[in-house]
Tab-separated table of C-alpha atoms in Angstrom:
chain	number	residue	atom	x	y	z
A	9	MET	CA	179.199	-54.570	-26.462
A	10	CYS	CA	179.314	-57.671	-28.341
A	11	GLN	CA	175.602	-57.885	-28.819
A	12	GLU	CA	175.912	-54.271	-30.524
A	13	ILE	CA	178.543	-55.503	-32.889
A	14	VAL	CA	176.437	-58.432	-33.870
A	15	GLN	CA	173.430	-56.231	-34.523
A	16	PHE	CA	175.513	-53.846	-36.533
A	17	ASP	CA	176.954	-56.696	-38.538
A	18	LYS	CA	173.472	-57.887	-39.570
A	19	TRP	CA	173.121	-54.637	-41.582
A	20	ILE	CA	175.645	-56.218	-44.130
A	21	TRP	CA	173.034	-58.668	-45.122
A	22	LEU	CA	170.156	-56.386	-45.975
A	23	PRO	CA	168.505	-57.420	-49.192
A	24	SER	CA	169.740	-55.627	-52.289
A	25	ASP	CA	166.157	-54.597	-53.259
A	26	LEU	CA	165.864	-52.963	-49.926
A	27	LEU	CA	169.009	-51.205	-50.089
A	28	ASN	CA	168.133	-49.699	-53.495
A	29	GLU	CA	164.747	-48.551	-52.100
A	30	ILE	CA	166.641	-46.636	-49.202
A	31	GLY	CA	169.133	-45.306	-51.872
A	32	LYS	CA	166.288	-43.868	-53.918
A	33	HIS	CA	165.354	-41.673	-51.079
A	34	LEU	CA	168.875	-39.971	-50.813
A	35	GLN	CA	168.721	-36.809	-53.076
A	36	SER	CA	172.178	-35.666	-52.352
A	37	PRO	CA	175.173	-37.281	-54.365
A	38	LYS	CA	177.210	-36.963	-51.382
A	39	ASP	CA	174.697	-38.706	-48.977
A	40	TYR	CA	174.361	-41.508	-51.598
A	41	VAL	CA	178.104	-41.896	-51.886
A	42	ARG	CA	178.599	-42.108	-48.193
A	43	PHE	CA	175.669	-44.484	-47.876
A	44	SER	CA	177.163	-46.848	-50.431
A	45	ALA	CA	180.573	-46.669	-48.718
A	46	THR	CA	179.147	-47.927	-45.481
A	47	CYS	CA	180.666	-51.493	-46.252
A	48	LYS	CA	181.952	-53.475	-49.131
A	49	SER	CA	178.721	-55.432	-49.388
A	50	TRP	CA	176.367	-52.305	-49.820
A	51	ASN	CA	179.011	-50.827	-52.341
A	52	MET	CA	178.873	-53.920	-54.460
A	53	SER	CA	174.986	-53.930	-54.381
A	54	LEU	CA	174.209	-50.310	-55.053
A	55	PRO	CA	174.585	-48.689	-58.492
A	56	LYS	CA	177.591	-46.540	-58.832
A	57	THR	CA	175.546	-43.785	-60.265
A	58	PRO	CA	171.783	-43.767	-59.072
A	59	ASN	CA	169.429	-42.763	-61.924
A	60	HIS	CA	167.140	-41.061	-59.552
A	61	ILE	CA	169.666	-38.343	-58.897
A	62	ARG	CA	169.089	-36.483	-62.229
A	63	GLY	CA	169.959	-33.070	-63.657
A	64	PRO	CA	167.839	-30.318	-65.072
A	65	LEU	CA	164.866	-30.891	-67.269
A	66	LEU	CA	164.549	-29.035	-70.692
A	67	VAL	CA	160.984	-27.580	-70.952
A	68	LEU	CA	159.723	-27.553	-74.449
A	69	PRO	CA	156.788	-25.255	-74.440
A	70	PHE	CA	155.876	-26.217	-78.016
A	71	ASN	CA	154.677	-29.217	-80.122
A	72	HIS	CA	157.850	-31.099	-80.873
A	73	GLU	CA	156.306	-32.078	-84.377
A	74	THR	CA	156.352	-28.182	-85.373
A	75	TYR	CA	160.254	-28.376	-85.579
A	76	ASP	CA	160.538	-32.117	-86.458
A	77	ILE	CA	162.391	-32.996	-83.215
A	78	LYS	CA	162.353	-36.780	-83.509
A	79	GLU	CA	165.021	-37.540	-80.762
A	80	GLU	CA	163.466	-38.354	-77.476
A	81	LYS	CA	165.566	-37.585	-74.498
A	82	ASP	CA	164.634	-38.475	-71.031
A	83	PHE	CA	165.356	-35.002	-69.731
A	84	TYR	CA	162.889	-33.323	-72.000
A	85	LEU	CA	159.731	-32.078	-70.444
A	86	ARG	CA	157.036	-31.280	-72.974
A	87	LEU	CA	154.370	-28.682	-72.408
A	88	PRO	CA	152.593	-28.485	-75.867
A	89	LYS	CA	149.220	-27.187	-74.318
A	90	MET	CA	151.133	-23.872	-73.671
A	91	GLN	CA	152.307	-23.546	-77.236
A	92	ASN	CA	152.393	-19.769	-78.167
A	93	ASN	CA	150.158	-18.779	-75.220
A	94	ILE	CA	152.916	-17.916	-72.762
A	95	LEU	CA	156.482	-17.483	-72.476
A	96	PHE	CA	158.929	-18.703	-69.817
A	97	HIS	CA	161.405	-16.036	-68.624
A	98	GLY	CA	162.485	-17.613	-65.297
A	99	SER	CA	162.843	-20.861	-63.633
A	100	CYS	CA	164.179	-22.186	-60.141
A	101	PHE	CA	163.178	-24.383	-57.301
A	102	GLY	CA	160.943	-26.325	-59.480
A	103	TRP	CA	158.969	-23.281	-60.529
A	104	LEU	CA	158.485	-21.727	-63.887
A	105	ILE	CA	157.960	-17.956	-64.465
A	106	SER	CA	155.388	-17.601	-67.096
A	107	ILE	CA	154.321	-14.369	-69.050
A	108	SER	CA	151.059	-14.454	-70.860
A	109	ILE	CA	149.995	-12.412	-73.988
A	110	ASP	CA	147.721	-10.345	-71.750
A	111	GLY	CA	150.764	-9.367	-69.413
A	112	VAL	CA	149.884	-11.843	-66.431
A	113	VAL	CA	153.133	-12.931	-64.729
A	114	GLN	CA	152.898	-16.193	-62.730
A	115	MET	CA	155.037	-18.705	-60.870
A	116	PHE	CA	153.811	-22.189	-62.216
A	117	ASN	CA	154.786	-25.649	-60.928
A	118	PRO	CA	154.265	-28.016	-63.927
A	119	PHE	CA	154.326	-31.027	-61.624
A	120	THR	CA	151.483	-29.919	-59.330
A	121	ASN	CA	149.720	-27.371	-61.633
A	122	VAL	CA	149.874	-24.789	-58.904
A	123	SER	CA	150.411	-21.233	-59.707
A	124	TYR	CA	150.823	-17.897	-58.043
A	125	ASP	CA	150.696	-14.326	-59.376
A	126	LEU	CA	153.533	-11.856	-59.495
A	127	PRO	CA	152.850	-8.234	-60.303
A	128	PRO	CA	151.675	-7.902	-63.968
A	129	LEU	CA	153.758	-6.421	-66.814
A	130	SER	CA	151.524	-3.164	-66.658
A	131	THR	CA	153.255	-2.348	-63.198
A	132	ILE	CA	156.956	-2.428	-64.577
A	133	PRO	CA	158.152	1.093	-63.738
A	134	THR	CA	158.674	2.011	-67.422
A	135	ILE	CA	155.013	1.171	-68.266
A	136	VAL	CA	153.179	4.493	-68.435
A	137	ASP	CA	149.743	3.382	-69.185
A	138	TYR	CA	147.920	0.205	-70.237
A	139	HIS	CA	144.695	0.109	-72.274
A	140	PRO	CA	143.820	-3.410	-73.168
A	141	GLU	CA	141.052	-2.317	-75.375
A	142	LEU	CA	143.461	-0.413	-77.859
A	143	LYS	CA	144.451	-3.161	-80.468
A	144	ASP	CA	148.160	-3.316	-81.080
A	145	GLU	CA	148.655	-0.107	-78.982
A	146	GLU	CA	147.997	-1.613	-75.485
A	147	TYR	CA	150.942	-0.289	-73.672
A	148	THR	CA	152.430	3.262	-73.429
A	149	ILE	CA	156.113	2.761	-72.552
A	150	MET	CA	158.648	5.313	-71.477
A	151	ARG	CA	161.856	5.349	-73.250
A	152	PHE	CA	165.395	6.967	-72.785
A	153	ALA	CA	167.316	8.992	-75.225
A	154	PHE	CA	170.989	8.976	-75.225
A	155	ASP	CA	171.064	12.319	-73.529
A	156	GLY	CA	169.060	11.167	-70.622
A	157	SER	CA	165.734	12.642	-71.702
A	158	THR	CA	162.655	10.592	-71.983
A	159	TYR	CA	159.810	10.080	-74.413
A	160	THR	CA	157.031	7.697	-74.866
A	161	THR	CA	155.979	5.174	-77.530
A	162	LEU	CA	152.971	2.896	-78.018
A	163	GLU	CA	153.623	-0.944	-78.067
A	164	SER	CA	151.530	-3.945	-78.627
A	165	LYS	CA	150.860	-6.452	-76.058
A	166	SER	CA	152.607	-9.227	-78.163
A	167	SER	CA	155.840	-6.922	-78.423
A	168	ILE	CA	155.715	-6.297	-74.560
A	169	GLN	CA	155.228	-9.767	-73.768
A	170	LYS	CA	158.314	-10.992	-75.872
A	171	LYS	CA	160.756	-8.202	-75.045
A	172	LEU	CA	159.962	-6.311	-71.789
A	173	LEU	CA	161.187	-8.844	-69.390
A	174	LYS	CA	164.681	-10.476	-69.965
A	175	LYS	CA	164.436	-12.760	-67.032
A	176	ILE	CA	162.887	-13.039	-63.403
A	177	VAL	CA	164.902	-14.423	-60.553
A	178	ILE	CA	163.299	-15.816	-57.483
A	179	SER	CA	164.947	-16.183	-53.881
A	180	SER	CA	163.110	-19.332	-52.915
A	181	SER	CA	159.871	-21.372	-53.348
A	182	PRO	CA	156.797	-19.256	-52.912
A	183	SER	CA	156.565	-18.111	-49.308
A	184	GLU	CA	156.083	-14.802	-47.285
A	185	ASP	CA	159.838	-14.202	-47.266
A	186	MET	CA	160.255	-14.832	-51.195
A	187	MET	CA	161.393	-11.966	-53.382
A	188	ALA	CA	161.627	-11.813	-57.093
A	189	LEU	CA	163.957	-9.699	-59.390
A	190	ALA	CA	163.020	-8.581	-62.780
A	191	VAL	CA	165.650	-7.465	-65.482
A	192	TYR	CA	163.576	-5.490	-67.832
A	193	GLY	CA	163.521	-2.813	-70.680
A	194	GLU	CA	165.754	-1.827	-73.417
A	195	TYR	CA	168.511	-0.947	-70.881
A	196	ASN	CA	168.226	-3.954	-68.675
A	197	ARG	CA	167.261	-2.222	-65.451
A	198	LEU	CA	166.386	-3.888	-62.381
A	199	ALA	CA	163.014	-4.066	-60.364
A	200	TRP	CA	161.894	-6.088	-57.454
A	201	CYS	CA	158.940	-7.312	-55.473
A	202	LYS	CA	157.996	-9.341	-52.432
A	203	PHE	CA	155.639	-12.222	-52.530
A	204	GLY	CA	152.002	-10.805	-52.431
A	205	ASP	CA	153.097	-7.551	-53.987
A	206	THR	CA	150.861	-5.890	-56.560
A	207	LYS	CA	153.562	-3.878	-58.395
A	208	TRP	CA	157.217	-3.982	-59.347
A	209	THR	CA	159.679	-1.468	-57.528
A	210	ASP	CA	162.472	0.067	-59.397
A	211	PHE	CA	166.006	0.049	-58.063
A	212	PHE	CA	167.712	3.614	-58.453
A	213	THR	CA	171.299	3.648	-59.677
A	214	PRO	CA	173.571	6.695	-60.433
A	215	GLU	CA	173.745	5.574	-64.040
A	216	MET	CA	169.933	5.678	-64.360
A	217	PHE	CA	168.950	4.120	-67.647
A	218	LYS	CA	172.461	3.009	-68.556
A	219	ILE	CA	172.913	0.226	-66.270
A	220	VAL	CA	172.338	-2.515	-68.842
A	221	LEU	CA	172.347	-5.679	-66.458
A	222	GLU	CA	172.863	-9.138	-67.839
A	223	ASP	CA	172.197	-11.210	-64.639
A	224	ALA	CA	171.135	-10.568	-61.101
A	225	ILE	CA	171.516	-12.852	-57.986
A	226	PHE	CA	170.516	-13.122	-54.461
A	227	TYR	CA	173.817	-13.605	-52.523
A	228	GLU	CA	174.650	-13.445	-48.813
A	229	GLY	CA	171.476	-11.681	-47.944
A	230	LYS	CA	171.993	-9.155	-50.670
A	231	VAL	CA	171.086	-8.523	-54.270
A	232	TYR	CA	173.878	-8.356	-56.811
A	233	GLY	CA	173.786	-7.483	-60.658
A	234	LEU	CA	176.378	-7.666	-63.400
A	235	ASN	CA	176.093	-5.456	-66.278
A	236	CYS	CA	177.445	-5.647	-69.902
A	237	ASN	CA	180.860	-4.221	-69.062
A	238	ALA	CA	181.286	-6.754	-66.211
A	239	LYS	CA	180.678	-4.054	-63.623
A	240	LEU	CA	179.354	-5.487	-60.349
A	241	TYR	CA	176.391	-3.727	-58.666
A	242	GLU	CA	175.101	-4.174	-55.178
A	243	PHE	CA	171.457	-3.365	-54.442
A	244	ASP	CA	169.599	-2.735	-51.252
A	245	VAL	CA	165.954	-3.554	-51.057
A	246	THR	CA	165.345	-1.568	-48.009
A	247	THR	CA	166.107	1.699	-50.000
A	248	SER	CA	165.769	0.565	-53.577
A	249	ILE	CA	169.188	1.968	-54.352
A	250	GLY	CA	172.025	0.216	-56.160
A	251	CYS	CA	175.670	1.090	-56.385
A	252	ILE	CA	178.911	-0.040	-58.262
A	253	THR	CA	181.073	-2.077	-56.388
A	254	GLN	CA	184.922	-1.600	-56.160
A	255	VAL	CA	185.486	-4.559	-58.270
A	256	PRO	CA	187.267	-3.958	-61.670
A	257	MET	CA	186.383	-5.995	-64.777
A	258	PRO	CA	188.706	-8.821	-65.633
A	259	ASP	CA	191.646	-7.989	-67.922
A	260	ASP	CA	190.100	-9.594	-71.025
A	261	PRO	CA	189.380	-7.633	-74.267
A	262	CYS	CA	186.330	-9.840	-75.038
A	263	ILE	CA	184.574	-9.613	-71.608
A	264	GLY	CA	182.668	-6.643	-72.679
A	265	VAL	CA	180.934	-8.200	-75.591
A	266	ASN	CA	180.224	-11.711	-74.158
A	267	ILE	CA	177.099	-12.618	-72.279
A	268	LYS	CA	177.743	-12.827	-68.566
A	269	TYR	CA	176.053	-14.671	-65.603
A	270	LEU	CA	176.426	-14.589	-61.764
A	271	VAL	CA	176.410	-17.897	-60.039
A	272	ARG	CA	177.098	-18.826	-56.316
A	273	ASN	CA	179.292	-21.963	-55.975
A	274	VAL	CA	179.333	-24.695	-53.318
A	275	GLU	CA	182.041	-22.955	-51.353
A	276	GLY	CA	180.005	-19.722	-51.155
A	277	ASP	CA	182.040	-17.838	-53.790
A	278	LEU	CA	180.654	-15.658	-56.421
A	279	LEU	CA	181.352	-16.680	-59.970
A	280	MET	CA	180.973	-14.746	-63.340
A	281	VAL	CA	180.445	-16.954	-66.261
A	282	SER	CA	181.236	-15.392	-69.631
A	283	ARG	CA	179.543	-16.860	-72.718
A	284	PHE	CA	181.208	-16.611	-76.193
A	285	LEU	CA	178.966	-16.373	-79.203
A	286	ILE	CA	179.435	-16.394	-83.005
A	287	HIS	CA	176.901	-15.179	-85.396
A	288	HIS	CA	175.843	-15.286	-88.876
A	289	GLU	CA	172.926	-13.598	-90.931
A	290	VAL	CA	169.781	-15.297	-92.267
A	291	PRO	CA	167.029	-13.768	-94.520
A	292	GLY	CA	164.280	-11.629	-92.641
A	293	ILE	CA	161.192	-10.007	-93.501
A	294	ASP	CA	162.677	-6.450	-94.039
A	295	HIS	CA	166.274	-7.149	-93.303
A	296	PRO	CA	168.661	-9.859	-92.489
A	297	GLU	CA	168.251	-11.336	-89.039
A	298	VAL	CA	171.271	-12.323	-86.815
A	299	CYS	CA	171.542	-15.881	-85.665
A	300	PHE	CA	173.716	-16.567	-82.663
A	301	ASN	CA	175.491	-19.831	-81.449
A	302	THR	CA	177.484	-20.462	-78.391
A	303	VAL	CA	181.039	-21.650	-78.862
A	304	LYS	CA	182.572	-21.716	-75.246
A	305	PHE	CA	182.353	-20.404	-71.723
A	306	GLU	CA	185.032	-18.950	-69.374
A	307	VAL	CA	184.490	-18.826	-65.660
A	308	TYR	CA	185.940	-16.180	-63.053
A	309	LYS	CA	185.837	-16.422	-59.331
A	310	LEU	CA	185.695	-13.112	-57.180
A	311	ASP	CA	188.395	-12.813	-54.758
A	312	LYS	CA	186.757	-11.040	-51.834
A	313	ILE	CA	189.942	-9.971	-50.132
A	314	SER	CA	191.716	-8.490	-53.358
A	315	LYS	CA	188.344	-7.588	-54.933
A	316	ILE	CA	189.295	-8.927	-58.312
A	317	TRP	CA	188.050	-11.689	-60.655
A	318	ARG	CA	190.316	-14.674	-61.092
A	319	LYS	CA	189.962	-17.058	-64.022
A	320	ILE	CA	189.397	-20.627	-62.996
A	321	PHE	CA	189.577	-23.629	-65.273
A	322	SER	CA	187.538	-26.187	-63.562
A	323	LEU	CA	184.218	-26.394	-61.587
A	324	GLY	CA	185.350	-29.773	-60.051
A	325	ASP	CA	182.366	-32.028	-59.393
A	326	TYR	CA	179.855	-29.321	-60.101
A	327	VAL	CA	177.501	-28.162	-62.880
A	328	LEU	CA	176.371	-24.676	-63.728
A	329	VAL	CA	173.051	-24.012	-65.479
A	330	VAL	CA	172.596	-20.501	-67.205
A	331	GLY	CA	170.154	-18.964	-69.644
A	332	LEU	CA	166.646	-17.855	-69.081
A	333	ASN	CA	166.647	-19.559	-65.594
A	334	SER	CA	168.046	-18.350	-62.470
A	335	SER	CA	171.795	-18.886	-62.751
A	336	ILE	CA	172.654	-21.832	-60.430
A	337	CYS	CA	175.291	-24.351	-59.410
A	338	MET	CA	174.173	-27.980	-59.008
A	339	MET	CA	175.654	-31.004	-57.288
A	340	PRO	CA	176.671	-33.903	-59.706
A	341	PHE	CA	173.904	-36.085	-61.166
A	342	SER	CA	173.483	-39.131	-63.148
A	343	ASP	CA	173.316	-39.243	-67.027
A	344	GLY	CA	171.123	-42.185	-67.006
A	345	LYS	CA	174.042	-44.256	-68.466
A	346	GLY	CA	176.040	-44.983	-65.249
A	347	ASN	CA	178.235	-41.951	-65.340
A	348	TRP	CA	178.178	-38.658	-63.040
A	349	VAL	CA	177.702	-35.518	-64.971
A	350	ARG	CA	180.253	-32.793	-63.608
A	351	ASN	CA	182.482	-29.984	-64.613
A	352	CYS	CA	180.214	-28.647	-67.367
A	353	ILE	CA	177.808	-25.838	-68.076
A	354	TYR	CA	174.226	-26.357	-69.268
A	355	PHE	CA	172.922	-23.410	-71.244
A	356	SER	CA	169.716	-22.212	-72.846
A	357	ASP	CA	168.937	-19.395	-75.388
A	358	ASP	CA	168.216	-16.176	-73.554
A	359	ASN	CA	168.551	-13.759	-76.561
A	360	VAL	CA	165.224	-12.344	-76.004
A	361	CYS	CA	165.357	-9.571	-78.709
A	362	SER	CA	166.499	-12.048	-81.390
A	363	GLN	CA	163.829	-14.532	-80.546
A	364	SER	CA	161.094	-11.838	-80.662
A	365	THR	CA	161.023	-12.017	-84.646
A	366	GLU	CA	160.281	-15.665	-84.500
A	367	ILE	CA	162.617	-16.113	-87.404
A	368	VAL	CA	165.811	-16.991	-85.567
A	369	GLY	CA	166.450	-17.906	-81.984
A	370	GLY	CA	165.597	-20.276	-78.942
A	371	HIS	CA	167.700	-23.095	-80.695
A	372	ASP	CA	171.082	-22.159	-78.873
A	373	VAL	CA	170.715	-24.939	-76.229
A	374	GLY	CA	173.466	-27.375	-75.120
A	375	ILE	CA	176.130	-28.462	-72.823
A	376	PHE	CA	179.760	-27.059	-72.559
A	377	ASN	CA	182.298	-29.444	-71.151
A	378	LEU	CA	185.092	-27.445	-69.222
A	379	GLU	CA	187.429	-30.353	-69.369
A	380	ASN	CA	187.769	-30.735	-73.001
A	381	GLY	CA	186.288	-27.362	-74.189
A	382	GLU	CA	183.676	-29.013	-76.269
A	383	VAL	CA	180.079	-27.881	-76.915
A	384	HIS	CA	177.252	-30.369	-77.359
A	385	LYS	CA	174.332	-28.792	-79.115
A	386	LEU	CA	170.976	-30.198	-78.537
A	387	PHE	CA	169.361	-28.726	-81.706
A	388	PRO	CA	172.481	-28.497	-84.084
A	389	ASN	CA	170.377	-28.277	-87.304
A	390	LEU	CA	167.769	-25.805	-86.265
A	391	GLU	CA	167.901	-21.976	-86.216
A	392	LEU	CA	164.489	-21.351	-84.613
A	393	LEU	CA	162.689	-22.809	-81.476
A	394	TYR	CA	159.778	-20.783	-80.454
A	395	PRO	CA	158.575	-20.341	-77.664
A	396	PRO	CA	162.219	-20.936	-76.458
A	397	PRO	CA	163.182	-23.856	-74.334
A	398	ILE	CA	164.196	-23.187	-70.668
A	399	TRP	CA	165.985	-25.453	-68.039
A	400	LEU	CA	163.901	-26.539	-64.960
A	401	PHE	CA	165.486	-27.977	-61.736
A	402	SER	CA	164.308	-28.589	-58.242
A	403	GLN	CA	167.050	-30.617	-56.529
A	404	ASN	CA	170.649	-30.656	-55.854
A	405	ILE	CA	170.691	-26.766	-56.054
A	406	ILE	CA	173.376	-24.933	-54.220
A	407	SER	CA	171.688	-21.819	-52.831
């Protein structure tokens, strides 16, 4: 017994450089804190906030000199070779979802350069026909009138690349069990595919074309979507049918006009994140364009028993990331300056229609602090960043 105590006591005298090397292999903030709390000596030797536990990277798929971005930040990931060739409308688990001008949709890992194909844009359910040889009229797309009738229009491949897909959400890294969701079309319908599928499959809902989803999530083995009026939908991939849940929208007159997201938190609760925007007009080609800017966020938690949304005022130690990426909750991470980042929301500009003009949009990127209600804009002097930036993350994700 005494020998065991002596052996354990020797751990106290581990060299600090060896302690730091061990600490660098701990990716979870909780594991790192427990590790540093093993004894007083370790606690004094290890940094309070390790720089290797970092937050999301902001992917800049353009040449920063184009927009005179002189400030260098260590969370920028530049991909200038992809300038104007592809758009990113999805991100999670270290993978970016890219859309090429020719309608190719891929999962791309910027660190390994590995990519996997998802079904192309030509297989989205509302695409009636695709003729790549017809310049500026490559796609025939089905549209819905207000009375429910349908008609078709011809669209260019550039227009389809920019506006057809709002975002793609993936359930995991590439594997046989992976699924992907696509929020698409002028009424934000929902389609899905499995890894290896060659086409997208539509979800049927009673509202048909009027669903207007703003976000979708894989949650507790099911698929959920949130529409523009804060109606919560549940989807079944075995039947490809979706239905409205019995969860009323929050008693907030602004909830129907704000952008909304669905996030799973660390306790397994479902959160609704409401994004408040202001706008102003800027000169356009044929008419003024509308430039949007985020001013605040509000967060609601779903009470599963009462089936109501309850407003919450703090995220505790956690961080939310919303925008073109999969909406996620992250563990706290280092800001690189000796502080833990917590209780805030990282956001990117996901107004696809506004961005498509390449006159305004893509610039509305920043961090909202729930504690003091302040918004830190990363590009406060810009009204256009195109292709739009997107957040990329691979660790500390709560899923």
